[in-house]
Amino acid sequence: MSDLAGKTALITGGGSGAGSAMALAFAECGTKVWIAGRSEERLQKAASAHENISPVVADVTSEQSIKAMFETTGPCHFIIANAGASESAPFVKTDMEAWQRMIGVNLTGVFLTLREGLLKMPSQGGRLIAIASSAGLKGYAYVAPYAAAKHGVVGLVKSLALEVAKSPITVNAICPGFMDTEMTAQSIANIMEKTGMTKDDARAALIAHNPQGKLIDPVDVAKTALWLCSDGAASVNGQAIALCGGEI
Ligand SMILES: NC(=O)c1ccc[n+]([C@@H]2O[C@H](COP(=O)([O-])OP(=O)(O)OC[C@H]3O[C@@H](n4cnc5c(N)ncnc54)[C@H](OP(=O)(O)O)[C@@H]3O)[C@@H](O)[C@H]2O)c1
């Protein structure tokens, strides 16, 4: 996709999982890619995969940190708000701290990243993408704060899409089902701990959500992001694109 070469992308949470898969995919298309996260070591390791990838340490829950991040990167054509985290607990055992953590990283983090990215966007325009989740389109038991945050991301994207519609900018959400990443490995460990299930059974329980009977490959998320940033996707705006094998 030659329309990506020579452009600049910022990917939060780019040091692992879907973020690092997207970073590599854009870098291979000739895009200069900034990857952001809190762990410098993790970012350095991911950045070593390609010479077009550079790390920038940032915490997406902090307004100051996001502003400093864009001071380092300068204007970016493609802003991908991907950083996220999930925790699970029964609703009545969810305390305020857990609620704030989930809203902070998964919703406020997207708000701060897209707002600052839009303010600094080059005059020729660009693309804003939020990595939401199938949990932004349906509910799952024991993750109400995470699902509330991801539904919030979808609402934010649909509203912002109307604001930018007359400009050369689009904003969309990608909503993967359970992916083959560290986050899902952690979910599997939690299920094992709380239910006594074996690792294989816990993994199978998550896979069972997807009618295609598999975890989503982060590379599929990367290819969808490449497409959304290509010239051919200029009319795609305000969409929440489900990548979950027909689960929704
Ligand atoms: N895994 C799934 O099944 C699944 C399904 C649907 C949607 N998603 C969504 O897809 C996105 C990527 O998930 P993943 O599976 O690739 O997870 P992952 O491998 O755990 O990656 C999450 C990334 O977010 C970064 N991060 C977390 N908190 C941060 C903060 N406060 N500031 C900056 N960076 C932060 C982490 O880096 P540091 O810890 O170094 O900061 C990490 O690199 C997330 O938004 C997630 O909710 C995941």
PDB file of C-alpha atoms and ligand atoms in Angstrom:
ATOM      1  CA  MET A   1       0.000   0.000   0.000  1.00  0.00           C
ATOM      2  CA  SER A   2       2.114   2.841  -1.312  1.00  0.00           C
ATOM      3  CA  ASP A   3      -0.283   5.470   0.114  1.00  0.00           C
ATOM      4  CA  LEU A   4       1.151   4.593   3.552  1.00  0.00           C
ATOM      5  CA  ALA A   5       4.815   5.154   2.654  1.00  0.00           C
ATOM      6  CA  GLY A   6       6.373   8.349   3.960  1.00  0.00           C
ATOM      7  CA  LYS A   7       3.535   8.944   6.437  1.00  0.00           C
ATOM      8  CA  THR A   8       3.835   8.879  10.234  1.00  0.00           C
ATOM      9  CA  ALA A   9       1.807   6.676  12.596  1.00  0.00           C
ATOM     10  CA  LEU A  10       1.443   6.653  16.355  1.00  0.00           C
ATOM     11  CA  ILE A  11       0.286   3.412  18.001  1.00  0.00           C
ATOM     12  CA  THR A  12      -0.355   3.362  21.747  1.00  0.00           C
ATOM     13  CA  GLY A  13       0.226  -0.001  23.394  1.00  0.00           C
ATOM     14  CA  GLY A  14       2.556  -0.696  20.470  1.00  0.00           C
ATOM     15  CA  GLY A  15       4.996  -2.756  22.508  1.00  0.00           C
ATOM     16  CA  SER A  16       2.952  -5.955  22.506  1.00  0.00           C
ATOM     17  CA  GLY A  17       0.051  -7.913  21.036  1.00  0.00           C
ATOM     18  CA  ALA A  18      -2.092  -6.191  18.437  1.00  0.00           C
ATOM     19  CA  GLY A  19      -0.094  -2.958  18.845  1.00  0.00           C
ATOM     20  CA  SER A  20       3.228  -4.532  17.887  1.00  0.00           C
ATOM     21  CA  ALA A  21       1.580  -6.440  14.995  1.00  0.00           C
ATOM     22  CA  MET A  22       0.211  -3.126  13.673  1.00  0.00           C
ATOM     23  CA  ALA A  23       3.571  -1.395  14.169  1.00  0.00           C
ATOM     24  CA  LEU A  24       5.374  -4.011  12.094  1.00  0.00           C
ATOM     25  CA  ALA A  25       2.718  -4.014   9.363  1.00  0.00           C
ATOM     26  CA  PHE A  26       2.849  -0.209   8.957  1.00  0.00           C
ATOM     27  CA  ALA A  27       6.669  -0.182   9.155  1.00  0.00           C
ATOM     28  CA  GLU A  28       6.847  -2.742   6.353  1.00  0.00           C
ATOM     29  CA  CYS A  29       4.687  -0.399   4.216  1.00  0.00           C
ATOM     30  CA  GLY A  30       7.253   2.387   4.626  1.00  0.00           C
ATOM     31  CA  THR A  31       5.393   4.299   7.356  1.00  0.00           C
ATOM     32  CA  LYS A  32       7.434   5.873  10.163  1.00  0.00           C
ATOM     33  CA  VAL A  33       5.907   4.355  13.294  1.00  0.00           C
ATOM     34  CA  TRP A  34       5.994   5.599  16.881  1.00  0.00           C
ATOM     35  CA  ILE A  35       4.993   3.038  19.489  1.00  0.00           C
ATOM     36  CA  ALA A  36       3.934   4.235  22.944  1.00  0.00           C
ATOM     37  CA  GLY A  37       3.548   2.477  26.283  1.00  0.00           C
ATOM     38  CA  ARG A  38       4.723   2.666  29.887  1.00  0.00           C
ATOM     39  CA  SER A  39       7.494   0.055  29.767  1.00  0.00           C
ATOM     40  CA  GLU A  40      10.566   1.340  27.919  1.00  0.00           C
ATOM     41  CA  GLU A  41      12.084  -2.140  27.854  1.00  0.00           C
ATOM     42  CA  ARG A  42       9.017  -3.619  26.156  1.00  0.00           C
ATOM     43  CA  LEU A  43       8.958  -0.775  23.625  1.00  0.00           C
ATOM     44  CA  GLN A  44      12.677  -1.112  22.824  1.00  0.00           C
ATOM     45  CA  LYS A  45      12.232  -4.822  22.171  1.00  0.00           C
ATOM     46  CA  ALA A  46       9.256  -4.259  19.843  1.00  0.00           C
ATOM     47  CA  ALA A  47      11.021  -1.377  18.064  1.00  0.00           C
ATOM     48  CA  SER A  48      13.995  -3.634  17.294  1.00  0.00           C
ATOM     49  CA  ALA A  49      11.745  -5.556  14.850  1.00  0.00           C
ATOM     50  CA  HIS A  50      12.068  -2.835  12.168  1.00  0.00           C
ATOM     51  CA  GLU A  51      14.159   0.278  11.552  1.00  0.00           C
ATOM     52  CA  ASN A  52      11.029   2.363  10.883  1.00  0.00           C
ATOM     53  CA  ILE A  53       9.747   1.823  14.461  1.00  0.00           C
ATOM     54  CA  SER A  54      10.688   4.203  17.318  1.00  0.00           C
ATOM     55  CA  PRO A  55       9.644   4.038  20.976  1.00  0.00           C
ATOM     56  CA  VAL A  56       8.130   6.820  23.079  1.00  0.00           C
ATOM     57  CA  VAL A  57       7.322   6.213  26.739  1.00  0.00           C
ATOM     58  CA  ALA A  58       3.842   7.461  27.684  1.00  0.00           C
ATOM     59  CA  ASP A  59       0.940   6.678  29.984  1.00  0.00           C
ATOM     60  CA  VAL A  60      -2.338   7.177  28.107  1.00  0.00           C
ATOM     61  CA  THR A  61      -4.237   7.910  31.332  1.00  0.00           C
ATOM     62  CA  SER A  62      -2.219  11.109  31.880  1.00  0.00           C
ATOM     63  CA  GLU A  63      -3.017  14.269  29.915  1.00  0.00           C
ATOM     64  CA  GLN A  64       0.504  15.605  30.555  1.00  0.00           C
ATOM     65  CA  SER A  65       2.066  12.383  29.340  1.00  0.00           C
ATOM     66  CA  ILE A  66      -0.001  12.403  26.137  1.00  0.00           C
ATOM     67  CA  LYS A  67       0.984  16.013  25.401  1.00  0.00           C
ATOM     68  CA  ALA A  68       4.664  15.154  25.969  1.00  0.00           C
ATOM     69  CA  MET A  69       4.283  12.106  23.693  1.00  0.00           C
ATOM     70  CA  PHE A  70       3.061  14.260  20.776  1.00  0.00           C
ATOM     71  CA  GLU A  71       5.828  16.797  21.429  1.00  0.00           C
ATOM     72  CA  THR A  72       8.258  13.926  20.792  1.00  0.00           C
ATOM     73  CA  THR A  73       6.492  12.468  17.747  1.00  0.00           C
ATOM     74  CA  GLY A  74       5.348  15.687  16.065  1.00  0.00           C
ATOM     75  CA  PRO A  75       2.231  15.543  13.829  1.00  0.00           C
ATOM     76  CA  CYS A  76       1.084  12.021  12.886  1.00  0.00           C
ATOM     77  CA  HIS A  77      -1.127  11.065   9.924  1.00  0.00           C
ATOM     78  CA  PHE A  78      -2.375   7.862  11.552  1.00  0.00           C
ATOM     79  CA  ILE A  79      -3.294   7.783  15.247  1.00  0.00           C
ATOM     80  CA  ILE A  80      -4.146   4.352  16.626  1.00  0.00           C
ATOM     81  CA  ALA A  81      -5.461   4.358  20.201  1.00  0.00           C
ATOM     82  CA  ASN A  82      -4.810   0.716  21.008  1.00  0.00           C
ATOM     83  CA  ALA A  83      -3.518   0.700  24.631  1.00  0.00           C
ATOM     84  CA  GLY A  84      -5.871  -1.164  26.914  1.00  0.00           C
ATOM     85  CA  ALA A  85      -6.163  -3.529  29.836  1.00  0.00           C
ATOM     86  CA  SER A  86      -8.795  -5.923  31.132  1.00  0.00           C
ATOM     87  CA  GLU A  87      -9.698  -7.074  34.624  1.00  0.00           C
ATOM     88  CA  SER A  88     -12.506  -9.392  35.618  1.00  0.00           C
ATOM     89  CA  ALA A  89     -14.626  -9.654  38.764  1.00  0.00           C
ATOM     90  CA  PRO A  90     -18.263 -10.162  39.696  1.00  0.00           C
ATOM     91  CA  PHE A  91     -20.110  -6.844  39.385  1.00  0.00           C
ATOM     92  CA  VAL A  92     -20.892  -6.523  43.106  1.00  0.00           C
ATOM     93  CA  LYS A  93     -17.233  -7.126  43.975  1.00  0.00           C
ATOM     94  CA  THR A  94     -16.029  -4.373  41.623  1.00  0.00           C
ATOM     95  CA  ASP A  95     -14.641  -1.528  43.728  1.00  0.00           C
ATOM     96  CA  MET A  96     -14.180   2.099  42.663  1.00  0.00           C
ATOM     97  CA  GLU A  97     -10.466   1.628  42.036  1.00  0.00           C
ATOM     98  CA  ALA A  98     -11.082  -1.232  39.591  1.00  0.00           C
ATOM     99  CA  TRP A  99     -13.826   0.783  37.854  1.00  0.00           C
ATOM    100  CA  GLN A 100     -11.550   3.831  37.530  1.00  0.00           C
ATOM    101  CA  ARG A 101      -8.647   1.711  36.218  1.00  0.00           C
ATOM    102  CA  MET A 102     -10.806   0.228  33.438  1.00  0.00           C
ATOM    103  CA  ILE A 103     -12.371   3.564  32.440  1.00  0.00           C
ATOM    104  CA  GLY A 104      -8.996   5.312  32.747  1.00  0.00           C
ATOM    105  CA  VAL A 105      -6.963   3.214  30.356  1.00  0.00           C
ATOM    106  CA  ASN A 106      -9.691   1.954  28.012  1.00  0.00           C
ATOM    107  CA  LEU A 107     -11.843   5.080  27.587  1.00  0.00           C
ATOM    108  CA  THR A 108     -10.071   8.183  28.927  1.00  0.00           C
ATOM    109  CA  GLY A 109      -6.866   6.942  27.281  1.00  0.00           C
ATOM    110  CA  VAL A 110      -8.594   6.810  23.888  1.00  0.00           C
ATOM    111  CA  PHE A 111     -10.156  10.259  24.434  1.00  0.00           C
ATOM    112  CA  LEU A 112      -6.804  11.867  25.319  1.00  0.00           C
ATOM    113  CA  THR A 113      -4.899  10.121  22.507  1.00  0.00           C
ATOM    114  CA  LEU A 114      -7.400  10.954  19.751  1.00  0.00           C
ATOM    115  CA  ARG A 115      -8.000  14.520  20.972  1.00  0.00           C
ATOM    116  CA  GLU A 116      -4.306  15.434  21.058  1.00  0.00           C
ATOM    117  CA  GLY A 117      -3.616  13.520  17.839  1.00  0.00           C
ATOM    118  CA  LEU A 118      -6.407  15.419  16.082  1.00  0.00           C
ATOM    119  CA  LEU A 119      -5.158  18.780  17.387  1.00  0.00           C
ATOM    120  CA  LYS A 120      -1.708  18.005  15.975  1.00  0.00           C
ATOM    121  CA  MET A 121      -2.854  16.325  12.742  1.00  0.00           C
ATOM    122  CA  PRO A 122      -1.092  17.475   9.537  1.00  0.00           C
ATOM    123  CA  SER A 123      -3.172  19.826   7.352  1.00  0.00           C
ATOM    124  CA  GLN A 124      -3.631  17.193   4.619  1.00  0.00           C
ATOM    125  CA  GLY A 125      -5.593  15.094   7.149  1.00  0.00           C
ATOM    126  CA  GLY A 126      -5.269  11.525   8.291  1.00  0.00           C
ATOM    127  CA  ARG A 127      -6.924   8.635  10.054  1.00  0.00           C
ATOM    128  CA  LEU A 128      -7.928   8.052  13.667  1.00  0.00           C
ATOM    129  CA  ILE A 129      -8.508   4.470  14.799  1.00  0.00           C
ATOM    130  CA  ALA A 130      -9.556   3.140  18.206  1.00  0.00           C
ATOM    131  CA  ILE A 131      -9.055  -0.513  19.015  1.00  0.00           C
ATOM    132  CA  ALA A 132     -12.282  -1.211  20.908  1.00  0.00           C
ATOM    133  CA  SER A 133     -13.492  -4.809  21.275  1.00  0.00           C
ATOM    134  CA  SER A 134     -16.411  -7.121  20.669  1.00  0.00           C
ATOM    135  CA  ALA A 135     -17.053  -6.042  24.300  1.00  0.00           C
ATOM    136  CA  GLY A 136     -17.849  -2.622  22.807  1.00  0.00           C
ATOM    137  CA  LEU A 137     -20.764  -4.181  20.920  1.00  0.00           C
ATOM    138  CA  LYS A 138     -22.084  -6.840  23.336  1.00  0.00           C
ATOM    139  CA  GLY A 139     -21.754  -7.817  26.988  1.00  0.00           C
ATOM    140  CA  TYR A 140     -19.650 -10.508  28.657  1.00  0.00           C
ATOM    141  CA  ALA A 141     -20.109 -11.638  32.260  1.00  0.00           C
ATOM    142  CA  TYR A 142     -17.618 -10.369  34.894  1.00  0.00           C
ATOM    143  CA  VAL A 143     -16.132  -7.551  32.790  1.00  0.00           C
ATOM    144  CA  ALA A 144     -18.798  -4.822  33.137  1.00  0.00           C
ATOM    145  CA  PRO A 145     -16.305  -1.915  33.594  1.00  0.00           C
ATOM    146  CA  TYR A 146     -14.222  -3.079  30.597  1.00  0.00           C
ATOM    147  CA  ALA A 147     -17.345  -3.516  28.433  1.00  0.00           C
ATOM    148  CA  ALA A 148     -18.715  -0.139  29.582  1.00  0.00           C
ATOM    149  CA  ALA A 149     -15.433   1.524  28.601  1.00  0.00           C
ATOM    150  CA  LYS A 150     -15.335  -0.204  25.198  1.00  0.00           C
ATOM    151  CA  HIS A 151     -18.998   0.705  24.489  1.00  0.00           C
ATOM    152  CA  GLY A 152     -17.942   4.256  25.394  1.00  0.00           C
ATOM    153  CA  VAL A 153     -15.145   4.102  22.815  1.00  0.00           C
ATOM    154  CA  VAL A 154     -17.645   3.133  20.108  1.00  0.00           C
ATOM    155  CA  GLY A 155     -19.896   6.070  21.099  1.00  0.00           C
ATOM    156  CA  LEU A 156     -16.919   8.443  21.076  1.00  0.00           C
ATOM    157  CA  VAL A 157     -15.883   7.270  17.596  1.00  0.00           C
ATOM    158  CA  LYS A 158     -19.380   7.577  16.122  1.00  0.00           C
ATOM    159  CA  SER A 159     -19.790  11.110  17.521  1.00  0.00           C
ATOM    160  CA  LEU A 160     -16.329  12.325  16.517  1.00  0.00           C
ATOM    161  CA  ALA A 161     -16.885  10.916  13.015  1.00  0.00           C
ATOM    162  CA  LEU A 162     -19.706  13.432  12.527  1.00  0.00           C
ATOM    163  CA  GLU A 163     -17.463  16.300  13.667  1.00  0.00           C
ATOM    164  CA  VAL A 164     -14.637  15.451  11.235  1.00  0.00           C
ATOM    165  CA  ALA A 165     -16.854  14.362   8.342  1.00  0.00           C
ATOM    166  CA  LYS A 166     -16.282  17.530   6.264  1.00  0.00           C
ATOM    167  CA  SER A 167     -12.480  17.281   6.634  1.00  0.00           C
ATOM    168  CA  PRO A 168      -9.979  14.811   5.090  1.00  0.00           C
ATOM    169  CA  ILE A 169     -10.013  12.840   8.342  1.00  0.00           C
ATOM    170  CA  THR A 170     -11.843   9.639   9.264  1.00  0.00           C
ATOM    171  CA  VAL A 171     -12.289   7.939  12.622  1.00  0.00           C
ATOM    172  CA  ASN A 172     -13.268   4.316  13.088  1.00  0.00           C
ATOM    173  CA  ALA A 173     -13.164   1.564  15.710  1.00  0.00           C
ATOM    174  CA  ILE A 174     -11.922  -1.986  15.227  1.00  0.00           C
ATOM    175  CA  CYS A 175     -13.690  -4.473  17.497  1.00  0.00           C
ATOM    176  CA  PRO A 176     -11.806  -7.779  17.772  1.00  0.00           C
ATOM    177  CA  GLY A 177     -13.090 -10.834  19.596  1.00  0.00           C
ATOM    178  CA  PHE A 178     -10.732 -12.742  21.911  1.00  0.00           C
ATOM    179  CA  MET A 179      -7.247 -12.395  20.392  1.00  0.00           C
ATOM    180  CA  ASP A 180      -4.176 -14.542  20.654  1.00  0.00           C
ATOM    181  CA  THR A 181      -2.222 -12.069  22.844  1.00  0.00           C
ATOM    182  CA  GLU A 182      -0.816 -11.556  26.326  1.00  0.00           C
ATOM    183  CA  MET A 183      -4.146 -10.067  27.470  1.00  0.00           C
ATOM    184  CA  THR A 184      -5.974 -13.288  26.626  1.00  0.00           C
ATOM    185  CA  ALA A 185      -3.199 -15.372  28.218  1.00  0.00           C
ATOM    186  CA  GLN A 186      -3.876 -13.380  31.403  1.00  0.00           C
ATOM    187  CA  SER A 187      -7.630 -14.011  31.072  1.00  0.00           C
ATOM    188  CA  ILE A 188      -6.939 -17.735  30.705  1.00  0.00           C
ATOM    189  CA  ALA A 189      -4.764 -17.650  33.859  1.00  0.00           C
ATOM    190  CA  ASN A 190      -7.585 -15.864  35.742  1.00  0.00           C
ATOM    191  CA  ILE A 191     -10.173 -18.429  34.650  1.00  0.00           C
ATOM    192  CA  MET A 192      -7.848 -21.260  35.744  1.00  0.00           C
ATOM    193  CA  GLU A 193      -7.317 -19.636  39.138  1.00  0.00           C
ATOM    194  CA  LYS A 194     -10.987 -18.851  39.776  1.00  0.00           C
ATOM    195  CA  THR A 195     -12.577 -22.049  38.404  1.00  0.00           C
ATOM    196  CA  GLY A 196      -9.887 -24.716  38.658  1.00  0.00           C
ATOM    197  CA  MET A 197     -10.195 -25.358  34.899  1.00  0.00           C
ATOM    198  CA  THR A 198      -7.182 -26.675  33.013  1.00  0.00           C
ATOM    199  CA  LYS A 199      -5.371 -24.283  30.643  1.00  0.00           C
ATOM    200  CA  ASP A 200      -6.760 -26.096  27.603  1.00  0.00           C
ATOM    201  CA  ASP A 201     -10.337 -25.952  28.924  1.00  0.00           C
ATOM    202  CA  ALA A 202     -10.036 -22.270  29.834  1.00  0.00           C
ATOM    203  CA  ARG A 203      -8.665 -21.476  26.363  1.00  0.00           C
ATOM    204  CA  ALA A 204     -11.451 -23.552  24.775  1.00  0.00           C
ATOM    205  CA  ALA A 205     -14.063 -21.619  26.766  1.00  0.00           C
ATOM    206  CA  LEU A 206     -12.837 -18.351  25.231  1.00  0.00           C
ATOM    207  CA  ILE A 207     -12.501 -19.837  21.745  1.00  0.00           C
ATOM    208  CA  ALA A 208     -16.109 -21.076  22.008  1.00  0.00           C
ATOM    209  CA  HIS A 209     -17.337 -17.462  21.730  1.00  0.00           C
ATOM    210  CA  ASN A 210     -16.099 -17.334  18.122  1.00  0.00           C
ATOM    211  CA  PRO A 211     -18.223 -19.292  15.600  1.00  0.00           C
ATOM    212  CA  GLN A 212     -15.039 -19.814  13.557  1.00  0.00           C
ATOM    213  CA  GLY A 213     -13.594 -21.663  16.567  1.00  0.00           C
ATOM    214  CA  LYS A 214     -10.329 -19.744  16.968  1.00  0.00           C
ATOM    215  CA  LEU A 215      -8.697 -16.811  18.701  1.00  0.00           C
ATOM    216  CA  ILE A 216      -8.329 -13.764  16.446  1.00  0.00           C
ATOM    217  CA  ASP A 217      -4.832 -13.347  14.994  1.00  0.00           C
ATOM    218  CA  PRO A 218      -3.450  -9.849  15.825  1.00  0.00           C
ATOM    219  CA  VAL A 219      -2.240  -9.721  12.206  1.00  0.00           C
ATOM    220  CA  ASP A 220      -5.922  -9.551  11.145  1.00  0.00           C
ATOM    221  CA  VAL A 221      -6.269  -6.407  13.253  1.00  0.00           C
ATOM    222  CA  ALA A 222      -3.123  -5.001  11.636  1.00  0.00           C
ATOM    223  CA  LYS A 223      -4.427  -5.664   8.116  1.00  0.00           C
ATOM    224  CA  THR A 224      -7.751  -3.989   8.935  1.00  0.00           C
ATOM    225  CA  ALA A 225      -5.864  -0.947  10.270  1.00  0.00           C
ATOM    226  CA  LEU A 226      -3.753  -0.805   7.071  1.00  0.00           C
ATOM    227  CA  TRP A 227      -6.920  -0.866   5.003  1.00  0.00           C
ATOM    228  CA  LEU A 228      -8.570   1.890   7.079  1.00  0.00           C
ATOM    229  CA  CYS A 229      -5.473   4.048   6.467  1.00  0.00           C
ATOM    230  CA  SER A 230      -5.411   3.375   2.715  1.00  0.00           C
ATOM    231  CA  ASP A 231      -6.880   5.787   0.127  1.00  0.00           C
ATOM    232  CA  GLY A 232      -9.579   3.215  -0.688  1.00  0.00           C
ATOM    233  CA  ALA A 233     -11.098   3.555   2.794  1.00  0.00           C
ATOM    234  CA  ALA A 234     -11.587   7.349   2.590  1.00  0.00           C
ATOM    235  CA  SER A 235     -15.390   6.962   2.794  1.00  0.00           C
ATOM    236  CA  VAL A 236     -15.346   4.618   5.785  1.00  0.00           C
ATOM    237  CA  ASN A 237     -16.142   6.856   8.778  1.00  0.00           C
ATOM    238  CA  GLY A 238     -17.781   6.291  12.159  1.00  0.00           C
ATOM    239  CA  GLN A 239     -17.791   2.510  11.838  1.00  0.00           C
ATOM    240  CA  ALA A 240     -17.262  -0.127  14.519  1.00  0.00           C
ATOM    241  CA  ILE A 241     -15.795  -3.001  12.521  1.00  0.00           C
ATOM    242  CA  ALA A 242     -16.281  -6.362  14.237  1.00  0.00           C
ATOM    243  CA  LEU A 243     -13.432  -8.867  13.759  1.00  0.00           C
ATOM    244  CA  CYS A 244     -14.815 -11.827  15.605  1.00  0.00           C
ATOM    245  CA  GLY A 245     -15.693 -14.579  13.158  1.00  0.00           C
ATOM    246  CA  GLY A 246     -19.447 -13.910  13.268  1.00  0.00           C
ATOM    247  CA  GLU A 247     -19.814 -13.762  17.073  1.00  0.00           C
ATOM    248  CA  ILE A 248     -21.798 -10.515  16.700  1.00  0.00           C
TER     249      ILE A 248
HETATM  250  N1  LIG B   1      -6.724  -9.640  23.811  1.00  0.00           N
HETATM  251  C1  LIG B   1      -7.989  -9.656  23.453  1.00  0.00           C
HETATM  252  O1  LIG B   1      -8.648 -10.703  23.459  1.00  0.00           O
HETATM  253  C2  LIG B   1      -8.666  -8.393  22.999  1.00  0.00           C
HETATM  254  C3  LIG B   1      -9.926  -8.491  22.392  1.00  0.00           C
HETATM  255  C4  LIG B   1     -10.543  -7.334  21.949  1.00  0.00           C
HETATM  256  C5  LIG B   1      -9.943  -6.124  22.099  1.00  0.00           C
HETATM  257  N2  LIG B   1      -8.730  -6.040  22.697  1.00  0.00           N
HETATM  258  C6  LIG B   1      -8.134  -4.711  22.821  1.00  0.00           C
HETATM  259  O2  LIG B   1      -7.041  -4.620  21.932  1.00  0.00           O
HETATM  260  C7  LIG B   1      -6.054  -3.729  22.450  1.00  0.00           C
HETATM  261  C8  LIG B   1      -4.696  -4.404  22.480  1.00  0.00           C
HETATM  262  O3  LIG B   1      -4.798  -5.546  23.325  1.00  0.00           O
HETATM  263  P1  LIG B   1      -3.734  -6.739  23.331  1.00  0.00           P
HETATM  264  O4  LIG B   1      -4.502  -7.989  23.407  1.00  0.00           O
HETATM  265  O5  LIG B   1      -2.730  -6.534  22.256  1.00  0.00           O
HETATM  266  O6  LIG B   1      -3.133  -6.497  24.791  1.00  0.00           O
HETATM  267  P2  LIG B   1      -1.666  -6.508  25.385  1.00  0.00           P
HETATM  268  O7  LIG B   1      -0.751  -7.385  24.632  1.00  0.00           O
HETATM  269  O8  LIG B   1      -1.863  -6.711  26.858  1.00  0.00           O
HETATM  270  O9  LIG B   1      -1.207  -5.004  25.119  1.00  0.00           O
HETATM  271  C9  LIG B   1      -1.726  -3.917  25.798  1.00  0.00           C
HETATM  272  C10 LIG B   1      -0.726  -2.787  25.611  1.00  0.00           C
HETATM  273  O10 LIG B   1      -1.251  -1.601  26.211  1.00  0.00           O
HETATM  274  C11 LIG B   1      -0.215  -0.954  26.907  1.00  0.00           C
HETATM  275  N3  LIG B   1      -0.785  -0.197  28.001  1.00  0.00           N
HETATM  276  C12 LIG B   1      -1.539  -0.649  29.030  1.00  0.00           C
HETATM  277  N4  LIG B   1      -1.840   0.349  29.858  1.00  0.00           N
HETATM  278  C13 LIG B   1      -1.256   1.471  29.335  1.00  0.00           C
HETATM  279  C14 LIG B   1      -1.202   2.835  29.732  1.00  0.00           C
HETATM  280  N5  LIG B   1      -1.808   3.267  30.858  1.00  0.00           N
HETATM  281  N6  LIG B   1      -0.514   3.714  28.962  1.00  0.00           N
HETATM  282  C15 LIG B   1       0.121   3.289  27.842  1.00  0.00           C
HETATM  283  N7  LIG B   1       0.092   2.017  27.408  1.00  0.00           N
HETATM  284  C16 LIG B   1      -0.584   1.133  28.159  1.00  0.00           C
HETATM  285  C17 LIG B   1       0.693  -2.061  27.408  1.00  0.00           C
HETATM  286  O11 LIG B   1       2.047  -1.612  27.557  1.00  0.00           O
HETATM  287  P3  LIG B   1       2.651  -1.152  28.984  1.00  0.00           P
HETATM  288  O12 LIG B   1       2.155  -2.131  30.000  1.00  0.00           O
HETATM  289  O13 LIG B   1       4.129  -1.180  28.769  1.00  0.00           O
HETATM  290  O14 LIG B   1       2.131   0.231  29.209  1.00  0.00           O
HETATM  291  C18 LIG B   1       0.618  -3.074  26.276  1.00  0.00           C
HETATM  292  O15 LIG B   1       1.636  -2.867  25.321  1.00  0.00           O
HETATM  293  C19 LIG B   1      -6.585  -3.294  23.817  1.00  0.00           C
HETATM  294  O16 LIG B   1      -7.251  -2.067  23.725  1.00  0.00           O
HETATM  295  C20 LIG B   1      -7.566  -4.392  24.176  1.00  0.00           C
HETATM  296  O17 LIG B   1      -8.553  -3.959  25.080  1.00  0.00           O
HETATM  297  C21 LIG B   1      -8.054  -7.147  23.134  1.00  0.00           C
END
